[in-house]
PDB file of C-alpha atoms in Angstrom:
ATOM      1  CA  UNK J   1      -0.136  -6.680  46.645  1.00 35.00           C
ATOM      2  CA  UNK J   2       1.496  -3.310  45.331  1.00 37.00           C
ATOM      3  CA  UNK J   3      -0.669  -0.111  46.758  1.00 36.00           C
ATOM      4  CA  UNK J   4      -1.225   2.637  44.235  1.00 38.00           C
ATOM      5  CA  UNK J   5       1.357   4.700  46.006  1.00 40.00           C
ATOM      6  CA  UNK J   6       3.983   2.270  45.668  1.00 42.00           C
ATOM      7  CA  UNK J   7       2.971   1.529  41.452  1.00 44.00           C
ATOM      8  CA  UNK J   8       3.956   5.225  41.340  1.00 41.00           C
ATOM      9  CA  UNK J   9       8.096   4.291  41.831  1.00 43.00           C
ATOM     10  CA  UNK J  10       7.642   1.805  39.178  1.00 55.00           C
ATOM     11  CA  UNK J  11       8.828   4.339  36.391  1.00 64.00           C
ATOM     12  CA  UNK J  12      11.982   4.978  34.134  1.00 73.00           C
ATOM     13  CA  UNK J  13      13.929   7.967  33.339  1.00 80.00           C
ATOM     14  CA  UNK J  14      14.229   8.827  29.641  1.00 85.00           C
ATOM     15  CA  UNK J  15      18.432   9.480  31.065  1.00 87.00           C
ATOM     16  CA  UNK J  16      20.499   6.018  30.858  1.00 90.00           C
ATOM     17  CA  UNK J  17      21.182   4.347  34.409  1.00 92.00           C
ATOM     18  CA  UNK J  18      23.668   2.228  35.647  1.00 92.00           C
ATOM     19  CA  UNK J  19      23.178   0.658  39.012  1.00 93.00           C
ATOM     20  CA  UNK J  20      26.308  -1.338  40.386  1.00 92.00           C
ATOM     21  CA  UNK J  21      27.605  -2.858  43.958  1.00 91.00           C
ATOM     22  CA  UNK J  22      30.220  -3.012  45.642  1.00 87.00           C
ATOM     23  CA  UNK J  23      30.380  -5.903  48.115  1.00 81.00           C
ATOM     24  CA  UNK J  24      26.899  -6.442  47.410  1.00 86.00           C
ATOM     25  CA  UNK J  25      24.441  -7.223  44.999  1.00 88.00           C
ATOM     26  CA  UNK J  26      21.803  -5.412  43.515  1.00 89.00           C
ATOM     27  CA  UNK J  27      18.197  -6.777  43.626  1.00 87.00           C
ATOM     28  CA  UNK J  28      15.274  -6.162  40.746  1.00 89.00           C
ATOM     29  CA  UNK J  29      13.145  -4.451  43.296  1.00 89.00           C
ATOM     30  CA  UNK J  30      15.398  -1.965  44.718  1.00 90.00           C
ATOM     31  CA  UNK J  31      16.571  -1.279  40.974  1.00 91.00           C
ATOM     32  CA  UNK J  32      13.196  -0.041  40.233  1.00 90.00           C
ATOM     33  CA  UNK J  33      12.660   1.663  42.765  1.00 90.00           C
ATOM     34  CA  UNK J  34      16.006   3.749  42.084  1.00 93.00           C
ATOM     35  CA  UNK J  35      14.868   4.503  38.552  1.00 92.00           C
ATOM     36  CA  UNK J  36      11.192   5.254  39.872  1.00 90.00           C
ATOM     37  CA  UNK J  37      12.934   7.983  42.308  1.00 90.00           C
ATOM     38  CA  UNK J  38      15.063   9.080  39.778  1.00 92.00           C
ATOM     39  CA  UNK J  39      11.997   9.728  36.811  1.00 90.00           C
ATOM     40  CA  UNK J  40      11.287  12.438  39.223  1.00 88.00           C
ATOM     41  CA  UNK J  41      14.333  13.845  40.035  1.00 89.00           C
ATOM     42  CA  UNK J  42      14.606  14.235  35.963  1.00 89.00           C
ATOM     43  CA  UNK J  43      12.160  16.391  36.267  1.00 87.00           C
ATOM     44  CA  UNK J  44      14.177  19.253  37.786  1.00 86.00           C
ATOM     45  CA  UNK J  45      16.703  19.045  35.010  1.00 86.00           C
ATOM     46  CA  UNK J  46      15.775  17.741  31.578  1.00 86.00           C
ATOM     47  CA  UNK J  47      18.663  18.028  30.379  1.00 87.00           C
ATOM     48  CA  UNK J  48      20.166  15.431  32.260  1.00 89.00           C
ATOM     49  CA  UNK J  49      21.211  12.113  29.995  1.00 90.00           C
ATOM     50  CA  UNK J  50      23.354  10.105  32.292  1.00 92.00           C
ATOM     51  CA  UNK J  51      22.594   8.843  35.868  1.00 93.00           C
ATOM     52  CA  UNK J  52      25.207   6.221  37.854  1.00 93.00           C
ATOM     53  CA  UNK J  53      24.166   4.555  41.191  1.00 94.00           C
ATOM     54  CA  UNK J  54      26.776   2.748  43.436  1.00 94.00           C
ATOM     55  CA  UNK J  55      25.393   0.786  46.202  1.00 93.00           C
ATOM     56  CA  UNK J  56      28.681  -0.281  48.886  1.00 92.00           C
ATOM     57  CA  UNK J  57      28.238  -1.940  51.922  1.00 88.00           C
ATOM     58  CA  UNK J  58      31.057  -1.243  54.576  1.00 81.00           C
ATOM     59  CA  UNK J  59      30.879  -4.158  57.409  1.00 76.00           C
ATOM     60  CA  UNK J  60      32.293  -1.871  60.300  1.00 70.00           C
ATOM     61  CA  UNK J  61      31.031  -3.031  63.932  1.00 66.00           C
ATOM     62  CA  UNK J  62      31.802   0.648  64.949  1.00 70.00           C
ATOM     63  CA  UNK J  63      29.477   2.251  62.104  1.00 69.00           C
ATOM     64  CA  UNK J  64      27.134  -0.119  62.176  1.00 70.00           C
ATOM     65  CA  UNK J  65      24.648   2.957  61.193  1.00 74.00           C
ATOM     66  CA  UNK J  66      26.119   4.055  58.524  1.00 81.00           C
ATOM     67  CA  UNK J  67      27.485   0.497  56.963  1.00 82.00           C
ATOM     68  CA  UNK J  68      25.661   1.201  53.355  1.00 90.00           C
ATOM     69  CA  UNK J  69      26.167   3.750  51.300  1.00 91.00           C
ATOM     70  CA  UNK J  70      25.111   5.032  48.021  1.00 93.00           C
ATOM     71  CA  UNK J  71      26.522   7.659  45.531  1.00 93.00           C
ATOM     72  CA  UNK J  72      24.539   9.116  42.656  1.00 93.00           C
ATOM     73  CA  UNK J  73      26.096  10.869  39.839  1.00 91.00           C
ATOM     74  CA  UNK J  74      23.879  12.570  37.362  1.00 90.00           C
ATOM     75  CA  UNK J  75      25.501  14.136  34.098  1.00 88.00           C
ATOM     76  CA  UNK J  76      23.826  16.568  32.003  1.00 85.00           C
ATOM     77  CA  UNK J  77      25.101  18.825  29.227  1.00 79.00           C
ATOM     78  CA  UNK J  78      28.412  20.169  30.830  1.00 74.00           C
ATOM     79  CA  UNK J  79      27.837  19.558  33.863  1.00 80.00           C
ATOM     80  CA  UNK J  80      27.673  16.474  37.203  1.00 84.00           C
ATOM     81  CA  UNK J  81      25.718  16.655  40.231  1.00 87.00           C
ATOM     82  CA  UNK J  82      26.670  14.014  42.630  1.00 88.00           C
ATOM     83  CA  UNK J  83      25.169  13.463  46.364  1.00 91.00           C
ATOM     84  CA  UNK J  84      26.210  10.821  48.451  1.00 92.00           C
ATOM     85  CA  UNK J  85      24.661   9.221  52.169  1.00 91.00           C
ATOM     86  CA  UNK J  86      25.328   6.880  54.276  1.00 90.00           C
ATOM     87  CA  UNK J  87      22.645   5.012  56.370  1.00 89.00           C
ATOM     88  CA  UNK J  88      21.786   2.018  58.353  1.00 87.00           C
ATOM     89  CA  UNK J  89      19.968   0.362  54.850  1.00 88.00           C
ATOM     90  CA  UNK J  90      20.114   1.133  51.352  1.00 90.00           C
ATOM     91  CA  UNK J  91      16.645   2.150  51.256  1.00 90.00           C
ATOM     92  CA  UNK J  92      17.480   4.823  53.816  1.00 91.00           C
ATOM     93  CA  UNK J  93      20.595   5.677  52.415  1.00 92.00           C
ATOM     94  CA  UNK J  94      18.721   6.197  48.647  1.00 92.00           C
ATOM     95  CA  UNK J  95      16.118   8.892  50.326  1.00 92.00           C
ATOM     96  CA  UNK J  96      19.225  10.857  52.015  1.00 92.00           C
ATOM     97  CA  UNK J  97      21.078  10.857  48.464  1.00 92.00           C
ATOM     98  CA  UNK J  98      18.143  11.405  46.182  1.00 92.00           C
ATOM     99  CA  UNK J  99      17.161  14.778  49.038  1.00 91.00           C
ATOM    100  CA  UNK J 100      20.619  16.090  48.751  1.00 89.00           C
ATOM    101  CA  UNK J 101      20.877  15.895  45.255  1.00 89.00           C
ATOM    102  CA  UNK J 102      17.137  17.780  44.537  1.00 89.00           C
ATOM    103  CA  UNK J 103      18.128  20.662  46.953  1.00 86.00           C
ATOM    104  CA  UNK J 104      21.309  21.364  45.070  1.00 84.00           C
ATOM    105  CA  UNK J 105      19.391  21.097  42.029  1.00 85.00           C
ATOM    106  CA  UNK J 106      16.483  23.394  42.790  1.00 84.00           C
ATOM    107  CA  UNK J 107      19.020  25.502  44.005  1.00 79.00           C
ATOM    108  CA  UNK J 108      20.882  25.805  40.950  1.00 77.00           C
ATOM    109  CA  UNK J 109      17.836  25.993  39.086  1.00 76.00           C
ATOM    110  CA  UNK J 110      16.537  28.835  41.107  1.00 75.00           C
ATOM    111  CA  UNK J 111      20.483  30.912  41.028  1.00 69.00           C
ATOM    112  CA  UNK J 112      19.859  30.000  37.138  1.00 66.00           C
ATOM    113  CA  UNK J 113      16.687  32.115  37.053  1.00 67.00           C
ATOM    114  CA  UNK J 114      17.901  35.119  39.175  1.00 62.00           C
ATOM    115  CA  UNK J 115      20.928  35.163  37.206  1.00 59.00           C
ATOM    116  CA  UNK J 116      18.689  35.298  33.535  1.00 58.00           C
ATOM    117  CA  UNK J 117      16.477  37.677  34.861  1.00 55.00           C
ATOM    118  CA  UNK J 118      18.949  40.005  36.175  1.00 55.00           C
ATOM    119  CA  UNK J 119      17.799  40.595  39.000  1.00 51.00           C
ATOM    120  CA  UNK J 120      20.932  40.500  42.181  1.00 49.00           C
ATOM    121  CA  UNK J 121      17.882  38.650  45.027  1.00 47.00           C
ATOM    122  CA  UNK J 122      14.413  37.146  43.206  1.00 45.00           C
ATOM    123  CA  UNK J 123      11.008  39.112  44.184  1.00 44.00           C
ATOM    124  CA  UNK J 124       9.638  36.315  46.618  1.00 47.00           C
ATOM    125  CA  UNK J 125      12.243  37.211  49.225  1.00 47.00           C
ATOM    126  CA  UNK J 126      10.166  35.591  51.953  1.00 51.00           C
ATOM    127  CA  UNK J 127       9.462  32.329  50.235  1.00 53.00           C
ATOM    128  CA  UNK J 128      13.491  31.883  49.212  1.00 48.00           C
ATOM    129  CA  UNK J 129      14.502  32.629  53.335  1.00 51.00           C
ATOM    130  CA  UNK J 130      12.162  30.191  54.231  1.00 54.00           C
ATOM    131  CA  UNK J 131      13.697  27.795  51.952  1.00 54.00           C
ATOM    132  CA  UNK J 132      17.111  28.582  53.159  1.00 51.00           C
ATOM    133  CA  UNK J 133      16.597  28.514  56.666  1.00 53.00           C
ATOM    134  CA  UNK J 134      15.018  25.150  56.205  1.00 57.00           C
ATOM    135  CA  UNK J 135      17.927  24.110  54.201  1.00 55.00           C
ATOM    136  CA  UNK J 136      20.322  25.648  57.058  1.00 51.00           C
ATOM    137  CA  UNK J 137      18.280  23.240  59.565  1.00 56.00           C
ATOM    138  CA  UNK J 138      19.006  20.155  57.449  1.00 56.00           C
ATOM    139  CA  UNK J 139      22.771  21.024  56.760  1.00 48.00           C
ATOM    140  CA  UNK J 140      22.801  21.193  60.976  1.00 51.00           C
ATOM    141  CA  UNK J 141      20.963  18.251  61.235  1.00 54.00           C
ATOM    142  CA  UNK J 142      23.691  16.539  59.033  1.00 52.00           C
ATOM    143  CA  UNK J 143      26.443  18.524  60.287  1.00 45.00           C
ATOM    144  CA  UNK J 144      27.683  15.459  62.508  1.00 48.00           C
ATOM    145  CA  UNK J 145      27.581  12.736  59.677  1.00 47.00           C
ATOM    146  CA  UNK J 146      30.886  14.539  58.244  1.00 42.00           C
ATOM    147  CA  UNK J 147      33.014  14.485  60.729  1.00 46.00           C
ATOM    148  CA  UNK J 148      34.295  11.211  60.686  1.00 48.00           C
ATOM    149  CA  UNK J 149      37.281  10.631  58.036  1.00 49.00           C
ATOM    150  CA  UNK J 150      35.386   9.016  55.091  1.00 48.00           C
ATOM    151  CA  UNK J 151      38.876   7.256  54.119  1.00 47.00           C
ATOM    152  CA  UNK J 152      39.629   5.984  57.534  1.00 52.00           C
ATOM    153  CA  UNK J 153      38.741   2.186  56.667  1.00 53.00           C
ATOM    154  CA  UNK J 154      40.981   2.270  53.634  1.00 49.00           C
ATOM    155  CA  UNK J 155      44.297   3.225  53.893  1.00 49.00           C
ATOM    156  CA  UNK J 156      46.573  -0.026  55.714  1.00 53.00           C
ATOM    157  CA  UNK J 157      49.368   2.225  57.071  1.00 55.00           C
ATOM    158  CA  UNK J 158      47.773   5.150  59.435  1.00 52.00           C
ATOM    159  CA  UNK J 159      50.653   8.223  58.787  1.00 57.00           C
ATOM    160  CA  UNK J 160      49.412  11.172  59.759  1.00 61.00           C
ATOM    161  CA  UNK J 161      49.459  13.758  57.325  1.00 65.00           C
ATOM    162  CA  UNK J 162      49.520  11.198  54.548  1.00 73.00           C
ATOM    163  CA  UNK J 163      48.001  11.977  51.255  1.00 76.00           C
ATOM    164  CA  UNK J 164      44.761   9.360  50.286  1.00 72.00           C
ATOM    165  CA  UNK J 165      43.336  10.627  47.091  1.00 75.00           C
ATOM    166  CA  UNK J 166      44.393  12.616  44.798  1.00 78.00           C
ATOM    167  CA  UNK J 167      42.256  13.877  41.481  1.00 75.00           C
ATOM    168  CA  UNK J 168      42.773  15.593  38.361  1.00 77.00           C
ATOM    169  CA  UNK J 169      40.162  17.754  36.425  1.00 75.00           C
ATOM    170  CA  UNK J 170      39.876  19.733  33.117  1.00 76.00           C
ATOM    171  CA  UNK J 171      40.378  23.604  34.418  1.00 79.00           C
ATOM    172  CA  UNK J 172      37.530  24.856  32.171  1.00 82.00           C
ATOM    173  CA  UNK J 173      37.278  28.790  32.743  1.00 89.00           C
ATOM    174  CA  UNK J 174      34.343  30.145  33.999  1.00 87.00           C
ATOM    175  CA  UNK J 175      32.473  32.516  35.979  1.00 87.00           C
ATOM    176  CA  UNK J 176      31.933  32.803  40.161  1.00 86.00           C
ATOM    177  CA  UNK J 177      28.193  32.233  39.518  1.00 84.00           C
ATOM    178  CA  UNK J 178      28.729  28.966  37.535  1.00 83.00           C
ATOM    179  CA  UNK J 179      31.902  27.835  40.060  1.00 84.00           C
ATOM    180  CA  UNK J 180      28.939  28.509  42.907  1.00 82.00           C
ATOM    181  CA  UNK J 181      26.537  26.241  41.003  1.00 79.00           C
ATOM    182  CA  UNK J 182      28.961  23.612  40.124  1.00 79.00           C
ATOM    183  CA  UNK J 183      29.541  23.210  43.827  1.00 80.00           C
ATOM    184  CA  UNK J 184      25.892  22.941  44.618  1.00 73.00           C
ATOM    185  CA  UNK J 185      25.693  20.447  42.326  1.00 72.00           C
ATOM    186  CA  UNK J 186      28.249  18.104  43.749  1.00 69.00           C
ATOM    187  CA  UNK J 187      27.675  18.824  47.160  1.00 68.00           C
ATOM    188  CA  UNK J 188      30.834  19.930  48.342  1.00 74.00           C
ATOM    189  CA  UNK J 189      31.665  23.227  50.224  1.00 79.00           C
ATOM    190  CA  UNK J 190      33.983  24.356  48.083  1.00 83.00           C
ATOM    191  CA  UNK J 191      34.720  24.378  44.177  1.00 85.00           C
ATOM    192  CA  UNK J 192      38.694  24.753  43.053  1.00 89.00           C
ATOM    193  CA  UNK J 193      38.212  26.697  39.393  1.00 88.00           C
ATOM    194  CA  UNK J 194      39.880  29.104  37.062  1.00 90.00           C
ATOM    195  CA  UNK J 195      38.317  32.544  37.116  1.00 91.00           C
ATOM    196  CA  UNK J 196      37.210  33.397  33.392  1.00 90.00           C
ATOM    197  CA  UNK J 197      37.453  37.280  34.566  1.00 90.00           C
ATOM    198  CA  UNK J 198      40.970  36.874  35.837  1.00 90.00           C
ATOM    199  CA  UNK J 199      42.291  33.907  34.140  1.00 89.00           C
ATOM    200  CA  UNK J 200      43.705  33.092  37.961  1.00 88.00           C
ATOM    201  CA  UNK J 201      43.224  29.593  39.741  1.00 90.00           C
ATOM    202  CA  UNK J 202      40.523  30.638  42.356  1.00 91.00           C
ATOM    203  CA  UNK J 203      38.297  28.653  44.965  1.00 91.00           C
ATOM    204  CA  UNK J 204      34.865  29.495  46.116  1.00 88.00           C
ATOM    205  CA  UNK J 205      33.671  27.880  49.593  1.00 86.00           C
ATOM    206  CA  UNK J 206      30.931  28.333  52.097  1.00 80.00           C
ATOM    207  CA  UNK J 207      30.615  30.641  54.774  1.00 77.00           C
ATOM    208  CA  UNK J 208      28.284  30.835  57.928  1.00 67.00           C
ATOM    209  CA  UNK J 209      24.520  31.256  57.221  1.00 57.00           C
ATOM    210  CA  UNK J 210      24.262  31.715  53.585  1.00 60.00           C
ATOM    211  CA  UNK J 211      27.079  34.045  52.473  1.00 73.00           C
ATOM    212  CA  UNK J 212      29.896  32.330  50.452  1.00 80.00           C
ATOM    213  CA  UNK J 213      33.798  33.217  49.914  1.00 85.00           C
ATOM    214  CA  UNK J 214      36.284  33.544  47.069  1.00 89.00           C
ATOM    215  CA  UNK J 215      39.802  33.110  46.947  1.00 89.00           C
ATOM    216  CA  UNK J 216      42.155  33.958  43.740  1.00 89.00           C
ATOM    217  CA  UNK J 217      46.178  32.962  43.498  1.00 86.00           C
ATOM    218  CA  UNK J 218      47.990  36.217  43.151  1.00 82.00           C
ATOM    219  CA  UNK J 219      51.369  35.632  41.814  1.00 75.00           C
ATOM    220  CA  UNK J 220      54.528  37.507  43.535  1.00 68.00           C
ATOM    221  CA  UNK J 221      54.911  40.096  40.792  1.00 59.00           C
ATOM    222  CA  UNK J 222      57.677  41.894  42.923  1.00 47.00           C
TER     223      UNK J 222
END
């Protein structure tokens, strides 16, 4: 018997979704309950039209607690917000991913509003630091989850040094504000870009507490 709790996940997004697996398949149940959790993340960003949901599972003796993992990568009108966990189950793994991605996009959302308004900090300064010092407990909290090499398991020949990935992207100009947001919505702690105001290639990364950094390519004009 379903609980009325549990008839609440049983919803769709109005956004396509695509749910595959990798080494694993994908059952009706846990299907709905991805597009019931992801009805609500919709909420935070209408304008999303596009979500994709990869379920692997990694047999590893050695990471036995984080053998399943699941990526979800929402597109909306020029722009992707991905988040990614791994976790013990794919039930656990979906809650990490579907957190991650809703604090990068209420943070967006929220550097969105400042940004219209024109104001440099919003007016509830005591509501937004308690937000962020939450959110610095929970980046702690996950601090240890990254330090393992996520490519370890796949490369046959161990050279250190070696090069595992490599990736290509449109360089789109645009502003430090919308590199800073573009990296919140991925995830990452940094955001490679070219600067509209300088027309030079130019990264943005995080720094301790909440302060970030910004680095431009000067070229040797001498």
């Amino acid at each position: 018997m379903t609980s009325p709790a549990e008839n609440t996940d049983i919803l769709s997004p109005e956004a396509q979704v695509t749910i595959t697996g990798r080494n694993v398949e994908v059952p009706e149940h846990f299907a709905e309950r991805v597009n019931g959790k992801l009805a609500k993340i919709e909420r935070l960003d209408p304008t999303l039209t596009f979500f994709h949901v990869e379920l692997q599972h990694e047999p590893n003796p050695r990471r036995e607690s984080e053998s399943d993992r699941i990526q979800i990568t929402a597109t909306g009108k020029g722009h992707i917000a991905r988040a990614e966990a791994k976790e013990d189950s794919f039930y656990a793994a979906l809650e990490t991913a579907l957190a991650r991605m809703e604090r990068s996009l209420r943070k967006v959302k929220a550097r969105r509003s400042i940004s219209r308004s024109g104001h440099r900090a919003p007016q509830s300064a005591g509501v937004v630091a308690a937000e962020l010092a939450a959110e610095a407990e929970k980046v702690r909290a996950d601090q240890g989850k990254y330090d393992v090499d996520p490519y370890a398991d796949s490369v046959e020949d161990v050279v250190p040094g070696q090069v595992v990935r490599s990736k290509e992207h449109t360089a789109i100009p645009m502003s430090v504000d919308d590199a800073l947001s573009e990296m919140e919505l991925v995830g990452h702690d940094f955001y490679l870009f070219i600067n509209e105001e300088t027309q030079r290639p130019s990264v943005v990364y995080r720094r301790h507490a909440f302060d970030y950094g910004l680095i431009s390519l000067v070229g040797d004009e001498a």
